[in-house]
JSON list of C-alpha atoms and ligand atoms in Angstrom, two decimals:
[
{"chain": "A", "resi": 31, "resn": "UNK", "atom": "CA", "xyz": [91.14, 85.94, 99.94]},
{"chain": "A", "resi": 32, "resn": "UNK", "atom": "CA", "xyz": [91.28, 86.71, 96.22]},
{"chain": "A", "resi": 33, "resn": "UNK", "atom": "CA", "xyz": [93.89, 84.72, 94.30]},
{"chain": "A", "resi": 34, "resn": "UNK", "atom": "CA", "xyz": [95.92, 87.81, 93.51]},
{"chain": "A", "resi": 35, "resn": "UNK", "atom": "CA", "xyz": [95.51, 89.62, 96.79]},
{"chain": "A", "resi": 36, "resn": "UNK", "atom": "CA", "xyz": [98.96, 88.70, 97.99]},
{"chain": "A", "resi": 37, "resn": "UNK", "atom": "CA", "xyz": [100.46, 90.52, 95.02]},
{"chain": "A", "resi": 38, "resn": "UNK", "atom": "CA", "xyz": [99.20, 93.77, 96.46]},
{"chain": "A", "resi": 39, "resn": "UNK", "atom": "CA", "xyz": [100.59, 93.41, 99.92]},
{"chain": "A", "resi": 40, "resn": "UNK", "atom": "CA", "xyz": [103.24, 96.00, 100.72]},
{"chain": "A", "resi": 41, "resn": "UNK", "atom": "CA", "xyz": [106.61, 94.63, 99.69]},
{"chain": "A", "resi": 42, "resn": "UNK", "atom": "CA", "xyz": [108.60, 96.68, 102.12]},
{"chain": "A", "resi": 43, "resn": "UNK", "atom": "CA", "xyz": [107.53, 97.17, 105.69]},
{"chain": "A", "resi": 44, "resn": "UNK", "atom": "CA", "xyz": [107.68, 100.68, 107.11]},
{"chain": "A", "resi": 45, "resn": "UNK", "atom": "CA", "xyz": [110.56, 101.31, 109.50]},
{"chain": "A", "resi": 46, "resn": "UNK", "atom": "CA", "xyz": [109.88, 100.60, 113.16]},
{"chain": "A", "resi": 47, "resn": "UNK", "atom": "CA", "xyz": [107.72, 103.27, 114.76]},
{"chain": "A", "resi": 48, "resn": "UNK", "atom": "CA", "xyz": [109.74, 105.76, 116.81]},
{"chain": "A", "resi": 49, "resn": "UNK", "atom": "CA", "xyz": [107.28, 105.37, 119.64]},
{"chain": "A", "resi": 50, "resn": "UNK", "atom": "CA", "xyz": [104.06, 103.55, 120.41]},
{"chain": "A", "resi": 51, "resn": "UNK", "atom": "CA", "xyz": [101.92, 106.46, 119.22]},
{"chain": "A", "resi": 52, "resn": "UNK", "atom": "CA", "xyz": [103.17, 106.61, 115.63]},
{"chain": "A", "resi": 53, "resn": "UNK", "atom": "CA", "xyz": [100.33, 106.71, 113.08]},
{"chain": "A", "resi": 54, "resn": "UNK", "atom": "CA", "xyz": [100.56, 104.26, 110.20]},
{"chain": "A", "resi": 55, "resn": "UNK", "atom": "CA", "xyz": [100.02, 105.12, 106.54]},
{"chain": "A", "resi": 56, "resn": "UNK", "atom": "CA", "xyz": [96.88, 102.98, 106.65]},
{"chain": "A", "resi": 57, "resn": "UNK", "atom": "CA", "xyz": [95.56, 105.08, 109.52]},
{"chain": "A", "resi": 58, "resn": "UNK", "atom": "CA", "xyz": [96.18, 108.17, 107.39]},
{"chain": "A", "resi": 59, "resn": "UNK", "atom": "CA", "xyz": [93.84, 106.64, 104.80]},
{"chain": "A", "resi": 60, "resn": "UNK", "atom": "CA", "xyz": [96.27, 105.04, 102.33]},
{"chain": "A", "resi": 61, "resn": "UNK", "atom": "CA", "xyz": [94.64, 101.85, 101.14]},
{"chain": "A", "resi": 62, "resn": "UNK", "atom": "CA", "xyz": [94.10, 99.43, 98.29]},
{"chain": "A", "resi": 63, "resn": "UNK", "atom": "CA", "xyz": [90.54, 99.57, 96.93]},
{"chain": "A", "resi": 64, "resn": "UNK", "atom": "CA", "xyz": [89.03, 96.58, 95.16]},
{"chain": "A", "resi": 65, "resn": "UNK", "atom": "CA", "xyz": [86.65, 97.16, 92.25]},
{"chain": "A", "resi": 66, "resn": "UNK", "atom": "CA", "xyz": [83.98, 94.75, 91.02]},
{"chain": "A", "resi": 67, "resn": "UNK", "atom": "CA", "xyz": [84.81, 92.24, 88.32]},
{"chain": "A", "resi": 68, "resn": "UNK", "atom": "CA", "xyz": [82.17, 90.93, 85.91]},
{"chain": "A", "resi": 69, "resn": "UNK", "atom": "CA", "xyz": [83.70, 87.67, 84.74]},
{"chain": "A", "resi": 70, "resn": "UNK", "atom": "CA", "xyz": [82.87, 86.82, 81.16]},
{"chain": "A", "resi": 71, "resn": "UNK", "atom": "CA", "xyz": [84.33, 84.33, 78.69]},
{"chain": "A", "resi": 72, "resn": "UNK", "atom": "CA", "xyz": [84.44, 87.23, 76.22]},
{"chain": "A", "resi": 73, "resn": "UNK", "atom": "CA", "xyz": [86.72, 89.15, 78.59]},
{"chain": "A", "resi": 74, "resn": "UNK", "atom": "CA", "xyz": [86.26, 90.54, 82.07]},
{"chain": "A", "resi": 75, "resn": "UNK", "atom": "CA", "xyz": [84.73, 93.91, 82.88]},
{"chain": "A", "resi": 76, "resn": "UNK", "atom": "CA", "xyz": [85.42, 96.20, 85.84]},
{"chain": "A", "resi": 77, "resn": "UNK", "atom": "CA", "xyz": [83.47, 99.33, 86.65]},
{"chain": "A", "resi": 78, "resn": "UNK", "atom": "CA", "xyz": [84.02, 102.23, 89.03]},
{"chain": "A", "resi": 79, "resn": "UNK", "atom": "CA", "xyz": [81.04, 104.21, 90.28]},
{"chain": "A", "resi": 80, "resn": "UNK", "atom": "CA", "xyz": [81.24, 107.58, 91.98]},
{"chain": "A", "resi": 81, "resn": "UNK", "atom": "CA", "xyz": [79.96, 107.53, 95.53]},
{"chain": "A", "resi": 82, "resn": "UNK", "atom": "CA", "xyz": [80.28, 103.75, 95.61]},
{"chain": "A", "resi": 83, "resn": "UNK", "atom": "CA", "xyz": [83.88, 102.83, 94.83]},
{"chain": "A", "resi": 84, "resn": "UNK", "atom": "CA", "xyz": [85.36, 106.34, 94.84]},
{"chain": "A", "resi": 85, "resn": "UNK", "atom": "CA", "xyz": [84.32, 108.59, 97.71]},
{"chain": "A", "resi": 86, "resn": "UNK", "atom": "CA", "xyz": [85.25, 111.88, 96.01]},
{"chain": "A", "resi": 87, "resn": "UNK", "atom": "CA", "xyz": [84.09, 113.75, 92.94]},
{"chain": "A", "resi": 88, "resn": "UNK", "atom": "CA", "xyz": [86.41, 112.90, 90.06]},
{"chain": "A", "resi": 89, "resn": "UNK", "atom": "CA", "xyz": [87.47, 116.22, 88.53]},
{"chain": "A", "resi": 90, "resn": "UNK", "atom": "CA", "xyz": [90.28, 114.87, 86.34]},
{"chain": "A", "resi": 91, "resn": "UNK", "atom": "CA", "xyz": [91.49, 111.65, 84.80]},
{"chain": "A", "resi": 92, "resn": "UNK", "atom": "CA", "xyz": [95.04, 111.32, 83.48]},
{"chain": "A", "resi": 93, "resn": "UNK", "atom": "CA", "xyz": [97.35, 108.45, 82.68]},
{"chain": "A", "resi": 94, "resn": "UNK", "atom": "CA", "xyz": [101.02, 107.68, 82.36]},
{"chain": "A", "resi": 95, "resn": "UNK", "atom": "CA", "xyz": [102.02, 105.49, 79.41]},
{"chain": "A", "resi": 96, "resn": "UNK", "atom": "CA", "xyz": [104.98, 104.85, 77.10]},
{"chain": "A", "resi": 97, "resn": "UNK", "atom": "CA", "xyz": [107.08, 105.02, 80.25]},
{"chain": "A", "resi": 98, "resn": "UNK", "atom": "CA", "xyz": [110.67, 104.07, 79.38]},
{"chain": "A", "resi": 99, "resn": "UNK", "atom": "CA", "xyz": [112.44, 101.39, 81.39]},
{"chain": "A", "resi": 100, "resn": "UNK", "atom": "CA", "xyz": [114.05, 102.71, 84.56]},
{"chain": "A", "resi": 101, "resn": "UNK", "atom": "CA", "xyz": [111.94, 105.89, 84.64]},
{"chain": "A", "resi": 102, "resn": "UNK", "atom": "CA", "xyz": [110.76, 107.34, 87.93]},
{"chain": "A", "resi": 103, "resn": "UNK", "atom": "CA", "xyz": [107.64, 109.46, 88.27]},
{"chain": "A", "resi": 104, "resn": "UNK", "atom": "CA", "xyz": [106.13, 111.30, 91.19]},
{"chain": "A", "resi": 105, "resn": "UNK", "atom": "CA", "xyz": [108.49, 112.68, 93.80]},
{"chain": "A", "resi": 106, "resn": "UNK", "atom": "CA", "xyz": [105.93, 115.02, 95.31]},
{"chain": "A", "resi": 107, "resn": "UNK", "atom": "CA", "xyz": [102.99, 115.38, 97.66]},
{"chain": "A", "resi": 108, "resn": "UNK", "atom": "CA", "xyz": [99.73, 117.27, 97.27]},
{"chain": "A", "resi": 109, "resn": "UNK", "atom": "CA", "xyz": [98.43, 119.87, 99.69]},
{"chain": "A", "resi": 110, "resn": "UNK", "atom": "CA", "xyz": [94.74, 119.11, 99.07]},
{"chain": "A", "resi": 111, "resn": "UNK", "atom": "CA", "xyz": [94.33, 116.76, 96.13]},
{"chain": "A", "resi": 112, "resn": "UNK", "atom": "CA", "xyz": [93.68, 113.10, 96.73]},
{"chain": "A", "resi": 113, "resn": "UNK", "atom": "CA", "xyz": [93.56, 110.43, 94.11]},
{"chain": "A", "resi": 114, "resn": "UNK", "atom": "CA", "xyz": [93.35, 106.82, 93.11]},
{"chain": "A", "resi": 115, "resn": "UNK", "atom": "CA", "xyz": [96.04, 105.08, 91.05]},
{"chain": "A", "resi": 116, "resn": "UNK", "atom": "CA", "xyz": [95.19, 102.04, 88.94]},
{"chain": "A", "resi": 117, "resn": "UNK", "atom": "CA", "xyz": [97.52, 99.80, 86.92]},
{"chain": "A", "resi": 118, "resn": "UNK", "atom": "CA", "xyz": [95.35, 99.54, 83.80]},
{"chain": "A", "resi": 119, "resn": "UNK", "atom": "CA", "xyz": [98.03, 97.49, 82.12]},
{"chain": "A", "resi": 120, "resn": "UNK", "atom": "CA", "xyz": [101.34, 96.02, 83.28]},
{"chain": "A", "resi": 121, "resn": "UNK", "atom": "CA", "xyz": [102.71, 96.89, 86.68]},
{"chain": "A", "resi": 122, "resn": "UNK", "atom": "CA", "xyz": [104.64, 99.46, 88.68]},
{"chain": "A", "resi": 123, "resn": "UNK", "atom": "CA", "xyz": [105.58, 100.19, 92.28]},
{"chain": "A", "resi": 124, "resn": "UNK", "atom": "CA", "xyz": [104.33, 103.10, 94.36]},
{"chain": "A", "resi": 125, "resn": "UNK", "atom": "CA", "xyz": [106.18, 104.18, 97.49]},
{"chain": "A", "resi": 126, "resn": "UNK", "atom": "CA", "xyz": [104.12, 106.24, 99.92]},
{"chain": "A", "resi": 127, "resn": "UNK", "atom": "CA", "xyz": [105.69, 108.39, 102.61]},
{"chain": "A", "resi": 128, "resn": "UNK", "atom": "CA", "xyz": [103.93, 110.45, 105.27]},
{"chain": "A", "resi": 129, "resn": "UNK", "atom": "CA", "xyz": [107.15, 112.13, 106.37]},
{"chain": "A", "resi": 130, "resn": "UNK", "atom": "CA", "xyz": [107.80, 109.54, 109.03]},
{"chain": "A", "resi": 131, "resn": "UNK", "atom": "CA", "xyz": [107.29, 106.11, 107.53]},
{"chain": "A", "resi": 132, "resn": "UNK", "atom": "CA", "xyz": [107.38, 104.68, 104.03]},
{"chain": "A", "resi": 133, "resn": "UNK", "atom": "CA", "xyz": [105.50, 101.80, 102.45]},
{"chain": "A", "resi": 134, "resn": "UNK", "atom": "CA", "xyz": [105.88, 100.27, 99.00]},
{"chain": "A", "resi": 135, "resn": "UNK", "atom": "CA", "xyz": [103.00, 98.86, 96.96]},
{"chain": "A", "resi": 136, "resn": "UNK", "atom": "CA", "xyz": [103.17, 96.77, 93.80]},
{"chain": "A", "resi": 137, "resn": "UNK", "atom": "CA", "xyz": [100.19, 97.43, 91.52]},
{"chain": "A", "resi": 138, "resn": "UNK", "atom": "CA", "xyz": [99.56, 94.94, 88.73]},
{"chain": "A", "resi": 139, "resn": "UNK", "atom": "CA", "xyz": [95.80, 94.44, 88.38]},
{"chain": "A", "resi": 140, "resn": "UNK", "atom": "CA", "xyz": [93.23, 96.78, 86.83]},
{"chain": "A", "resi": 141, "resn": "UNK", "atom": "CA", "xyz": [90.62, 95.83, 89.45]},
{"chain": "A", "resi": 142, "resn": "UNK", "atom": "CA", "xyz": [92.62, 97.30, 92.31]},
{"chain": "A", "resi": 143, "resn": "UNK", "atom": "CA", "xyz": [93.30, 100.97, 92.98]},
{"chain": "A", "resi": 144, "resn": "UNK", "atom": "CA", "xyz": [95.67, 102.60, 95.44]},
{"chain": "A", "resi": 145, "resn": "UNK", "atom": "CA", "xyz": [94.01, 105.50, 97.24]},
{"chain": "A", "resi": 146, "resn": "UNK", "atom": "CA", "xyz": [96.43, 108.29, 98.22]},
{"chain": "A", "resi": 147, "resn": "UNK", "atom": "CA", "xyz": [95.10, 111.02, 100.53]},
{"chain": "A", "resi": 148, "resn": "UNK", "atom": "CA", "xyz": [96.44, 114.54, 100.57]},
{"chain": "A", "resi": 149, "resn": "UNK", "atom": "CA", "xyz": [99.79, 115.25, 102.23]},
{"chain": "A", "resi": 150, "resn": "UNK", "atom": "CA", "xyz": [101.34, 111.92, 101.29]},
{"chain": "A", "resi": 151, "resn": "UNK", "atom": "CA", "xyz": [104.60, 111.89, 99.34]},
{"chain": "A", "resi": 152, "resn": "UNK", "atom": "CA", "xyz": [104.63, 109.39, 96.43]},
{"chain": "A", "resi": 153, "resn": "UNK", "atom": "CA", "xyz": [107.33, 107.94, 94.21]},
{"chain": "A", "resi": 154, "resn": "UNK", "atom": "CA", "xyz": [106.51, 105.62, 91.30]},
{"chain": "A", "resi": 155, "resn": "UNK", "atom": "CA", "xyz": [109.02, 103.33, 89.62]},
{"chain": "A", "resi": 156, "resn": "UNK", "atom": "CA", "xyz": [109.68, 99.81, 88.34]},
{"chain": "A", "resi": 157, "resn": "UNK", "atom": "CA", "xyz": [107.27, 100.31, 85.42]},
{"chain": "A", "resi": 158, "resn": "UNK", "atom": "CA", "xyz": [106.92, 97.19, 83.32]},
{"chain": "A", "resi": 159, "resn": "UNK", "atom": "CA", "xyz": [107.04, 97.46, 79.56]},
{"chain": "A", "resi": 160, "resn": "UNK", "atom": "CA", "xyz": [103.73, 98.74, 78.18]},
{"chain": "A", "resi": 161, "resn": "UNK", "atom": "CA", "xyz": [102.35, 99.63, 81.59]},
{"chain": "A", "resi": 162, "resn": "UNK", "atom": "CA", "xyz": [99.64, 102.24, 82.00]},
{"chain": "A", "resi": 163, "resn": "UNK", "atom": "CA", "xyz": [98.99, 104.09, 85.25]},
{"chain": "A", "resi": 164, "resn": "UNK", "atom": "CA", "xyz": [95.56, 105.69, 85.26]},
{"chain": "A", "resi": 165, "resn": "UNK", "atom": "CA", "xyz": [94.76, 108.28, 87.91]},
{"chain": "A", "resi": 166, "resn": "UNK", "atom": "CA", "xyz": [91.37, 109.48, 89.13]},
{"chain": "A", "resi": 167, "resn": "UNK", "atom": "CA", "xyz": [91.96, 112.83, 90.82]},
{"chain": "A", "resi": 168, "resn": "UNK", "atom": "CA", "xyz": [89.83, 114.93, 93.14]},
{"chain": "A", "resi": 169, "resn": "UNK", "atom": "CA", "xyz": [90.98, 118.25, 91.60]},
{"chain": "A", "resi": 170, "resn": "UNK", "atom": "CA", "xyz": [91.99, 119.77, 88.31]},
{"chain": "A", "resi": 171, "resn": "UNK", "atom": "CA", "xyz": [95.69, 120.27, 87.71]},
{"chain": "A", "resi": 172, "resn": "UNK", "atom": "CA", "xyz": [97.17, 123.04, 89.85]},
{"chain": "A", "resi": 173, "resn": "UNK", "atom": "CA", "xyz": [100.93, 123.32, 90.26]},
{"chain": "A", "resi": 174, "resn": "UNK", "atom": "CA", "xyz": [100.41, 125.37, 93.44]},
{"chain": "A", "resi": 175, "resn": "UNK", "atom": "CA", "xyz": [98.98, 122.25, 95.09]},
{"chain": "A", "resi": 176, "resn": "UNK", "atom": "CA", "xyz": [102.33, 120.41, 94.85]},
{"chain": "A", "resi": 177, "resn": "UNK", "atom": "CA", "xyz": [105.17, 119.97, 97.29]},
{"chain": "A", "resi": 178, "resn": "UNK", "atom": "CA", "xyz": [108.00, 118.94, 94.98]},
{"chain": "A", "resi": 179, "resn": "UNK", "atom": "CA", "xyz": [110.69, 119.25, 97.64]},
{"chain": "A", "resi": 180, "resn": "UNK", "atom": "CA", "xyz": [110.62, 116.52, 100.30]},
{"chain": "A", "resi": 181, "resn": "UNK", "atom": "CA", "xyz": [112.03, 118.78, 103.05]},
{"chain": "A", "resi": 182, "resn": "UNK", "atom": "CA", "xyz": [109.36, 121.38, 102.35]},
{"chain": "A", "resi": 183, "resn": "UNK", "atom": "CA", "xyz": [106.72, 118.64, 102.52]},
{"chain": "A", "resi": 184, "resn": "UNK", "atom": "CA", "xyz": [108.17, 117.29, 105.75]},
{"chain": "A", "resi": 185, "resn": "UNK", "atom": "CA", "xyz": [108.23, 120.77, 107.28]},
{"chain": "A", "resi": 186, "resn": "UNK", "atom": "CA", "xyz": [104.57, 121.32, 106.36]},
{"chain": "A", "resi": 187, "resn": "UNK", "atom": "CA", "xyz": [103.62, 117.88, 107.69]},
{"chain": "A", "resi": 188, "resn": "UNK", "atom": "CA", "xyz": [105.39, 118.60, 110.97]},
{"chain": "A", "resi": 189, "resn": "UNK", "atom": "CA", "xyz": [103.67, 121.98, 111.28]},
{"chain": "A", "resi": 190, "resn": "UNK", "atom": "CA", "xyz": [100.34, 120.21, 110.80]},
{"chain": "A", "resi": 191, "resn": "UNK", "atom": "CA", "xyz": [101.19, 118.14, 113.84]},
{"chain": "A", "resi": 192, "resn": "UNK", "atom": "CA", "xyz": [102.15, 114.97, 112.00]},
{"chain": "B", "resi": 370, "resn": "T46", "atom": "C1", "xyz": [100.90, 111.87, 90.63]},
{"chain": "B", "resi": 370, "resn": "T46", "atom": "C2", "xyz": [101.48, 110.97, 89.60]},
{"chain": "B", "resi": 370, "resn": "T46", "atom": "C3", "xyz": [100.89, 109.60, 89.62]},
{"chain": "B", "resi": 370, "resn": "T46", "atom": "C4", "xyz": [99.57, 118.75, 83.44]},
{"chain": "B", "resi": 370, "resn": "T46", "atom": "O1", "xyz": [99.68, 119.70, 82.66]},
{"chain": "B", "resi": 370, "resn": "T46", "atom": "N1", "xyz": [98.35, 118.28, 83.79]},
{"chain": "B", "resi": 370, "resn": "T46", "atom": "C5", "xyz": [98.18, 117.23, 84.63]},
{"chain": "B", "resi": 370, "resn": "T46", "atom": "O2", "xyz": [97.05, 116.82, 84.92]},
{"chain": "B", "resi": 370, "resn": "T46", "atom": "C6", "xyz": [99.35, 116.61, 85.18]},
{"chain": "B", "resi": 370, "resn": "T46", "atom": "C7", "xyz": [99.23, 115.44, 86.13]},
{"chain": "B", "resi": 370, "resn": "T46", "atom": "C8", "xyz": [100.58, 117.08, 84.81]},
{"chain": "B", "resi": 370, "resn": "T46", "atom": "N2", "xyz": [100.69, 118.13, 83.95]},
{"chain": "B", "resi": 370, "resn": "T46", "atom": "C9", "xyz": [102.00, 118.60, 83.54]},
{"chain": "B", "resi": 370, "resn": "T46", "atom": "C10", "xyz": [102.83, 119.18, 84.69]},
{"chain": "B", "resi": 370, "resn": "T46", "atom": "C11", "xyz": [104.25, 118.84, 84.28]},
{"chain": "B", "resi": 370, "resn": "T46", "atom": "O3", "xyz": [104.75, 119.84, 83.43]},
{"chain": "B", "resi": 370, "resn": "T46", "atom": "O4", "xyz": [102.74, 117.46, 83.07]},
{"chain": "B", "resi": 370, "resn": "T46", "atom": "C12", "xyz": [104.09, 117.55, 83.46]},
{"chain": "B", "resi": 370, "resn": "T46", "atom": "C13", "xyz": [104.52, 116.32, 84.23]},
{"chain": "B", "resi": 370, "resn": "T46", "atom": "O5", "xyz": [103.85, 116.30, 85.49]},
{"chain": "B", "resi": 370, "resn": "T46", "atom": "P1", "xyz": [104.48, 115.58, 86.76]},
{"chain": "B", "resi": 370, "resn": "T46", "atom": "O6", "xyz": [105.94, 115.79, 86.79]},
{"chain": "B", "resi": 370, "resn": "T46", "atom": "O7", "xyz": [103.72, 116.05, 87.98]},
{"chain": "B", "resi": 370, "resn": "T46", "atom": "O8", "xyz": [104.15, 114.04, 86.46]},
{"chain": "B", "resi": 370, "resn": "T46", "atom": "P2", "xyz": [104.30, 112.80, 87.42]},
{"chain": "B", "resi": 370, "resn": "T46", "atom": "O9", "xyz": [104.03, 111.60, 86.59]},
{"chain": "B", "resi": 370, "resn": "T46", "atom": "O10", "xyz": [105.61, 112.83, 88.13]},
{"chain": "B", "resi": 370, "resn": "T46", "atom": "O11", "xyz": [103.16, 112.95, 88.52]},
{"chain": "B", "resi": 370, "resn": "T46", "atom": "C14", "xyz": [101.81, 112.83, 88.12]},
{"chain": "B", "resi": 370, "resn": "T46", "atom": "C15", "xyz": [100.94, 113.74, 88.97]},
{"chain": "B", "resi": 370, "resn": "T46", "atom": "O12", "xyz": [101.45, 115.08, 88.89]},
{"chain": "B", "resi": 370, "resn": "T46", "atom": "C16", "xyz": [100.94, 113.32, 90.41]},
{"chain": "B", "resi": 370, "resn": "T46", "atom": "O13", "xyz": [99.88, 113.96, 91.08]},
{"chain": "B", "resi": 370, "resn": "T46", "atom": "O14", "xyz": [100.54, 111.41, 91.71]},
{"chain": "B", "resi": 370, "resn": "T46", "atom": "O15", "xyz": [101.39, 111.49, 88.28]}
]
């Protein structure tokens, strides 16, 4: 196990499954991805290659920075877009929610990414001072791709048989 791997374990367990058939967030594809590290006394280097470490075409890169203490980002799900979140500096927490169960991740290393498939609600908080959240996204920005109301998201997820 990598020395820091424990830092990325979910800090809050999802609620007990309502029945034995409940699908976990991991089964829906939510996962922590580990990128290569080239250790070097001059400073370490991590690289991300399309088709190797990211299994979608990256159509957009954006990042959150200068986030004030106590701020909360996210609070939405995407209909089609999927993406990878990386703590390029500092740390923050990401809560993922498939409409049934929730799981919280603490991201604090630039060689780990949190992959979030489509139709997963996300909330991001607990940003440390100076933190930077970089996002590799599968689509260009399109407001029509967002569910910004949890009940609307939940309704759509239920209709999709979730
Ligand atoms: C997500 C988290 C991690 C753009 O014009 N282009 C863009 O690429 C994005 C992402 C946003 N915007 C505009 C839309 C809003 O007027 O920037 C404003 C703030 O966007 P939003 O409230 O969606 O920002 P976050 O930080 O709550 O969420 C964003 C992404 O939207 C979302 O997909 O997962 O970062």
